mmCIF file of C-alpha atoms and ligand atoms in Angstrom:
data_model
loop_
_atom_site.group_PDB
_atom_site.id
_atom_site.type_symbol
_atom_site.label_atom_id
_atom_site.label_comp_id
_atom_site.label_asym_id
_atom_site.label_seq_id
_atom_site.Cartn_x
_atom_site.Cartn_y
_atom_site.Cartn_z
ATOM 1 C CA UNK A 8 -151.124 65.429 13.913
ATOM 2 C CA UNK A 9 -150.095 62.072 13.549
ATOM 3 C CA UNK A 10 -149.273 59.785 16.530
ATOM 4 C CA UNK A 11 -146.921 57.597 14.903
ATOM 5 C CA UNK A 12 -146.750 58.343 11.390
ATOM 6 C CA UNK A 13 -145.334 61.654 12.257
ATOM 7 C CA UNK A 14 -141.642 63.060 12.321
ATOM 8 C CA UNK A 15 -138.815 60.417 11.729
ATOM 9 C CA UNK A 16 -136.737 62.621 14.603
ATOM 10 C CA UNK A 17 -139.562 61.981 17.000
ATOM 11 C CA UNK A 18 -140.129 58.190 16.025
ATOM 12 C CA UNK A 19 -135.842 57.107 16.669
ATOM 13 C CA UNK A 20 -136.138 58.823 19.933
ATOM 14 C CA UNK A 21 -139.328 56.814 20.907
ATOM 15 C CA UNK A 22 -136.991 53.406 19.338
ATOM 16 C CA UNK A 23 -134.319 53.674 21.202
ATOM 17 C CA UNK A 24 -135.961 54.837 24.541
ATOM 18 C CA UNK A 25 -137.942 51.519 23.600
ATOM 19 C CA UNK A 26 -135.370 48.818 22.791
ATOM 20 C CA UNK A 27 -131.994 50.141 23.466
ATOM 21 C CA UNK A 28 -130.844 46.922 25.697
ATOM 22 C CA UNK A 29 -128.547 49.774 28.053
ATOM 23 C CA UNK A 30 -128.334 53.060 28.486
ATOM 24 C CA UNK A 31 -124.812 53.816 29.600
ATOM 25 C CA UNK A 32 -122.961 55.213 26.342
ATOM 26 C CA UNK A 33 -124.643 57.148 23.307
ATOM 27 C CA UNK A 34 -122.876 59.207 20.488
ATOM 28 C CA UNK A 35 -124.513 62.046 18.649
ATOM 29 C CA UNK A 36 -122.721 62.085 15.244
ATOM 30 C CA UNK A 37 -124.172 65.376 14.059
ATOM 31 C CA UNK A 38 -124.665 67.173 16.167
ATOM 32 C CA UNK A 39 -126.445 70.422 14.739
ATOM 33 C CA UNK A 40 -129.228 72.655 16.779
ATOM 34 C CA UNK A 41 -128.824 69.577 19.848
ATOM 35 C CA UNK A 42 -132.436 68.401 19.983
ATOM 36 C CA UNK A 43 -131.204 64.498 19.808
ATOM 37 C CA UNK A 44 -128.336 65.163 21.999
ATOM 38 C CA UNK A 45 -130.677 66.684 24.487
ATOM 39 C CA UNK A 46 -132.526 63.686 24.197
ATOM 40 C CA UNK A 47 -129.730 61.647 24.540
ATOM 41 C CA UNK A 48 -128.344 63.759 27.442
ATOM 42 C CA UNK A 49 -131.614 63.134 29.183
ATOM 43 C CA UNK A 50 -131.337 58.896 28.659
ATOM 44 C CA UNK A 51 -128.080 57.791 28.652
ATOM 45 C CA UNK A 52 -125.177 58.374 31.274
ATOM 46 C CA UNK A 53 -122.270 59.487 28.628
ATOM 47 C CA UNK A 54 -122.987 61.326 25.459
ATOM 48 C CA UNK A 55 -120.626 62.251 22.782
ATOM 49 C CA UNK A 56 -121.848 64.608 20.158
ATOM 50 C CA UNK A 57 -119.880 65.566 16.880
ATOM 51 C CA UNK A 58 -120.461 68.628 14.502
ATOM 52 C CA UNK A 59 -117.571 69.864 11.821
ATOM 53 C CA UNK A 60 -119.293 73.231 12.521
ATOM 54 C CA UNK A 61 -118.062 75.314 15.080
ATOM 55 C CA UNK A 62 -120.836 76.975 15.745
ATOM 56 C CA UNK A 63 -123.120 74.403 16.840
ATOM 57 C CA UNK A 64 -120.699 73.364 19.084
ATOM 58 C CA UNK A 65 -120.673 76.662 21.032
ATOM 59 C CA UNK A 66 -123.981 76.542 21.194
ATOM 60 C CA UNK A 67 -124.234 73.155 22.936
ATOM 61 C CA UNK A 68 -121.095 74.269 25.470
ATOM 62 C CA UNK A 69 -122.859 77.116 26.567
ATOM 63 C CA UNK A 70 -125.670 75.104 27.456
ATOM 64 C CA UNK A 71 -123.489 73.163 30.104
ATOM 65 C CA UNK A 72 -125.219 70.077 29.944
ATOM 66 C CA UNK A 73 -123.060 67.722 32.219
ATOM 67 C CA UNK A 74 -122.794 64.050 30.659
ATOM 68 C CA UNK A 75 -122.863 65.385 27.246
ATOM 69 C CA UNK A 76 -119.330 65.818 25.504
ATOM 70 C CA UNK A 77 -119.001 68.269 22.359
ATOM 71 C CA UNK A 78 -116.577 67.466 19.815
ATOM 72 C CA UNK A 79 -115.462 70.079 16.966
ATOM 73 C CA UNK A 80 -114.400 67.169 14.750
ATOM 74 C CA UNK A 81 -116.118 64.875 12.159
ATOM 75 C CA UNK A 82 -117.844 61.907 12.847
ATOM 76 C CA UNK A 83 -115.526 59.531 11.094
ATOM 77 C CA UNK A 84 -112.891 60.330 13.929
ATOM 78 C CA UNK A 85 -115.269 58.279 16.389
ATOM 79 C CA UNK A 86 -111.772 56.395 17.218
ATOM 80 C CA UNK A 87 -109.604 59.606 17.963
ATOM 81 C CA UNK A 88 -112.222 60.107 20.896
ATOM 82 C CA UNK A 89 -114.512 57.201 22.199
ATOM 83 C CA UNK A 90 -112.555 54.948 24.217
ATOM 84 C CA UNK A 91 -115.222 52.868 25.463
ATOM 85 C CA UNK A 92 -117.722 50.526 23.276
ATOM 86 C CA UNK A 93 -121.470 52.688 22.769
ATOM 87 C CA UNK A 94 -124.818 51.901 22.722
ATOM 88 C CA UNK A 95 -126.505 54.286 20.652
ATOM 89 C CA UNK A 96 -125.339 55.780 17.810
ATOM 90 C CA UNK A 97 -127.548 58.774 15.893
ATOM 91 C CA UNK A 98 -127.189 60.467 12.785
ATOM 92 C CA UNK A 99 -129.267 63.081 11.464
ATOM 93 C CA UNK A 100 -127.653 63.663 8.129
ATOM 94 C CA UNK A 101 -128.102 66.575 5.575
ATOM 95 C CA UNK A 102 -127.452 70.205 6.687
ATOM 96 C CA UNK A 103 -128.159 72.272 9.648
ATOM 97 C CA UNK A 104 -131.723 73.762 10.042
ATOM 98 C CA UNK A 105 -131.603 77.633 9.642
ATOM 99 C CA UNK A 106 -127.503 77.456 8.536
ATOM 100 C CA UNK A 107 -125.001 77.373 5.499
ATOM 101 C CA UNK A 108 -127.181 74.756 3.462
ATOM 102 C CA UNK A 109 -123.833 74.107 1.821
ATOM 103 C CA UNK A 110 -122.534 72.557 4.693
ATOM 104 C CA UNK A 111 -123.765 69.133 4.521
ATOM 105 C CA UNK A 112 -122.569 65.559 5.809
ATOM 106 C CA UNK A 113 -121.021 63.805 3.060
ATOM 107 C CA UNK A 114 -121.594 59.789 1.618
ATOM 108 C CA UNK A 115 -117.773 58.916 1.941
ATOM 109 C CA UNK A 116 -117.156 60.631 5.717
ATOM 110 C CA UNK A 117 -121.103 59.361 6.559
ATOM 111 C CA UNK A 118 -120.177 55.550 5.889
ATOM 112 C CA UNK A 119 -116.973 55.367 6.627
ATOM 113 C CA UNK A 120 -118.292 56.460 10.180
ATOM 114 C CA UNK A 121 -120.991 54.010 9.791
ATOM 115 C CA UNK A 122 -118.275 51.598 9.571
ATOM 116 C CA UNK A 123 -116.575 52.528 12.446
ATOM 117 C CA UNK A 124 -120.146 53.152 14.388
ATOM 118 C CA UNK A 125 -121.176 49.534 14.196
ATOM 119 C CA UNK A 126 -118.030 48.296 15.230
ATOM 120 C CA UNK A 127 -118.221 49.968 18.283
ATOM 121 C CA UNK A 128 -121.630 49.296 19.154
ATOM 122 C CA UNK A 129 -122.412 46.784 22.130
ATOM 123 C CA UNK A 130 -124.812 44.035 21.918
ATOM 124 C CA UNK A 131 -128.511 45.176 22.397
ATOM 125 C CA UNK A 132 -127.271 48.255 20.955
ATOM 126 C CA UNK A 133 -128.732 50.379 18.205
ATOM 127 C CA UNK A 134 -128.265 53.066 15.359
ATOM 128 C CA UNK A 135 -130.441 55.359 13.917
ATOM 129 C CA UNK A 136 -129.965 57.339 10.361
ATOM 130 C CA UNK A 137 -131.788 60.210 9.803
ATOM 131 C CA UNK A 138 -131.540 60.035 5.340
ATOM 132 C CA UNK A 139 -132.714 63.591 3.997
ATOM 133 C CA UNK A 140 -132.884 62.955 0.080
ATOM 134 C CA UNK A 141 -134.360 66.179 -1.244
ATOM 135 C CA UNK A 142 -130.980 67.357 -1.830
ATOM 136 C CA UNK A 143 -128.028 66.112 -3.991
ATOM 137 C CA UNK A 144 -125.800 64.523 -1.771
ATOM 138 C CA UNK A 145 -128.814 63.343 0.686
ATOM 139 C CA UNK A 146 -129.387 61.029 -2.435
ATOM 140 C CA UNK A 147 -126.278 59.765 -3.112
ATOM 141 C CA UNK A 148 -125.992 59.014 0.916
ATOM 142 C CA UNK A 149 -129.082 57.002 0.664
ATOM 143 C CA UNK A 150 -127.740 54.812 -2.043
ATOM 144 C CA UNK A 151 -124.406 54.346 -0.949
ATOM 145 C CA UNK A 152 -125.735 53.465 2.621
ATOM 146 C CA UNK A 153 -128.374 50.646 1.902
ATOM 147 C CA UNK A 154 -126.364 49.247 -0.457
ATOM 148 C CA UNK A 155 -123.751 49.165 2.419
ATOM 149 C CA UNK A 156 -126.186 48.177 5.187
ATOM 150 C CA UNK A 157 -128.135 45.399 3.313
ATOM 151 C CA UNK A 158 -124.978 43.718 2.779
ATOM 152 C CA UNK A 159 -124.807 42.965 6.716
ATOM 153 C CA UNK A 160 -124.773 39.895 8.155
ATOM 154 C CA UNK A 161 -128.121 39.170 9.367
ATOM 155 C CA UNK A 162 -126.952 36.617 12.012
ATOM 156 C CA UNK A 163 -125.630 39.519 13.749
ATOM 157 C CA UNK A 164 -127.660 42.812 12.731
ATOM 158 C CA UNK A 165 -131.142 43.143 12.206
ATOM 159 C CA UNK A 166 -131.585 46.439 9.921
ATOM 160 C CA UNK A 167 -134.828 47.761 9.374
ATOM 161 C CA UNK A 168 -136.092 50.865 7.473
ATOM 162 C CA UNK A 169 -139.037 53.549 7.668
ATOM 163 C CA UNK A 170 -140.229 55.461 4.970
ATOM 164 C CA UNK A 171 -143.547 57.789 4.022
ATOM 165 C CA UNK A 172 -145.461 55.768 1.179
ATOM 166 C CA UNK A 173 -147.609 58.367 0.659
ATOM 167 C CA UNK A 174 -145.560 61.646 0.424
ATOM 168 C CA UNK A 175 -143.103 62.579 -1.911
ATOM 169 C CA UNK A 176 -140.111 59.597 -2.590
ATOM 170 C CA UNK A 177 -137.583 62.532 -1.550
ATOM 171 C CA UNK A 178 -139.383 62.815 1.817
ATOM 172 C CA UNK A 179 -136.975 61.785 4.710
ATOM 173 C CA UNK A 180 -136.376 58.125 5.437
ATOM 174 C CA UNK A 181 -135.359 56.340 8.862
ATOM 175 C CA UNK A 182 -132.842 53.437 8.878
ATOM 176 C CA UNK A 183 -132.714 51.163 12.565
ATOM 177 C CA UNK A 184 -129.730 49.191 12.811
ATOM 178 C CA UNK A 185 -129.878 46.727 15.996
ATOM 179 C CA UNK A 186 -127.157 44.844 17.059
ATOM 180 C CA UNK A 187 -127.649 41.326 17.999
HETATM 181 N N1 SAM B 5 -129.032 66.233 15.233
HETATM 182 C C1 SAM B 5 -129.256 67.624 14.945
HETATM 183 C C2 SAM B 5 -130.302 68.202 15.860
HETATM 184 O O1 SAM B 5 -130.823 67.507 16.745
HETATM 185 O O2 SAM B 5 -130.583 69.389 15.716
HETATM 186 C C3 SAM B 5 -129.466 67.921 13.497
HETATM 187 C C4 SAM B 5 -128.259 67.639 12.647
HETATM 188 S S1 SAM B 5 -128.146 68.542 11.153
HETATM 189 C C5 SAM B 5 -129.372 67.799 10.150
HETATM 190 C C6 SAM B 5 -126.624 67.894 10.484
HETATM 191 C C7 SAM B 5 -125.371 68.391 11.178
HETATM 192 O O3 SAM B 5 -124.296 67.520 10.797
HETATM 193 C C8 SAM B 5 -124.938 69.792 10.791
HETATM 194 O O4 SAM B 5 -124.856 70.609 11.931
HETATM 195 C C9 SAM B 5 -123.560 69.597 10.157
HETATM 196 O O5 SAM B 5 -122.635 70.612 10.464
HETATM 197 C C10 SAM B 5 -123.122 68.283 10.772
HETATM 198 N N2 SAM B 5 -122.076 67.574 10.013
HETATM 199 C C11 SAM B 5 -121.832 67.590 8.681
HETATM 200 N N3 SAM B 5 -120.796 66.776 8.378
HETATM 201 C C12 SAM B 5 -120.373 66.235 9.547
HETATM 202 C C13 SAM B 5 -119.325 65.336 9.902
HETATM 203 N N4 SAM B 5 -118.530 64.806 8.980
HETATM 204 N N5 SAM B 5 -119.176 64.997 11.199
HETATM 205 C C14 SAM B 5 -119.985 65.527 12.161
HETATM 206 N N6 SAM B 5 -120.997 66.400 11.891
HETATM 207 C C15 SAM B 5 -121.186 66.744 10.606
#
């Protein structure tokens, strides 16, 4: 087992618990089997967590979890529902562990939310992208998101990115986008 070097998951939770400036506001854009919005649940005062799935999102309501909010919609709808600037924003793209593998977040929906995410970030806040590119549209997400994020002004967002040089190049990649 690897300290640091080990799951991409683990390593965003340790960032933002780290550097996010406060901890009032968070959004979980997928939200999935809820191990980040537990997380989240656990550091921040507010959560809001999205899934398209329904599923997922009976799952998390049965749980009760107080400051966490579950929202059947997708994540480019951040606007129909946050009133309130954030200060974390997580992604996990790709498709849910153990469900319909055909059911994954899409590039368009995925930046188009990024869009949207960053906009409503506070200072001292920061997002974290979960990239899965051993699938089809995992890949075309990766592309269509650096090319989107290296194109930001660096005078007011520092972006970094963490990847495995020694595994496969399809093995999963984390993107950190801070918020000056
Ligand atoms: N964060 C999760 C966890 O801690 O278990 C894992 C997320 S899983 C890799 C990706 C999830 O994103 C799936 O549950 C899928 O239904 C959801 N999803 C796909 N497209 C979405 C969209 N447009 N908006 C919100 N969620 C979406």
């Amino acid at each position: 087992m690897y300290r640091y070097v080990g799951n991409i998951s683990d390593l965003s939770h340790d960032i933002i618990k780290n550097y996010v400036l406060n901890k009032d506001v968070a959004i979980d854009a997928t939200l999935g089997n809820g191990y980040d919005a537990d997380f989240l649940s656990k550091n921040f005062s507010k959560v809001y967590a999205f899934d398209i799935q329904e599923e997922p999102c009976i799952c998390y309501r049965e749980k009760n979890v107080e400051n966490v909010e579950v929202i059947n919609d997708s994540h480019h709808l951040f606007d129909k529902y946050v009133n309130s600037n954030v200060d974390c924003i997580m992604y996990n793209l790709g498709f849910l562990p153990g469900g319909d593998k055909n059911i994954t977040t899409e590039h368009t929906t995925s930046l188009e939310s990024i869009r949207i995410g960053l906009e409503l970030l506070n200072s001292g806040g920061i997002m974290t992208i979960c990239i899965y590119r051993g699938h089809n549209e995992g890949k075309i997400e990766e592309t269509c998101i650096l090319k989107y994020l290296k194109n930001l002004p660096k005078n007011k967002y520092g972006v970094m990115v963490q990847s495995y040089l020694n595994r496969q190049e399809i093995s999963p990649m984390l993107v950190i986008v801070e918020k000056k």
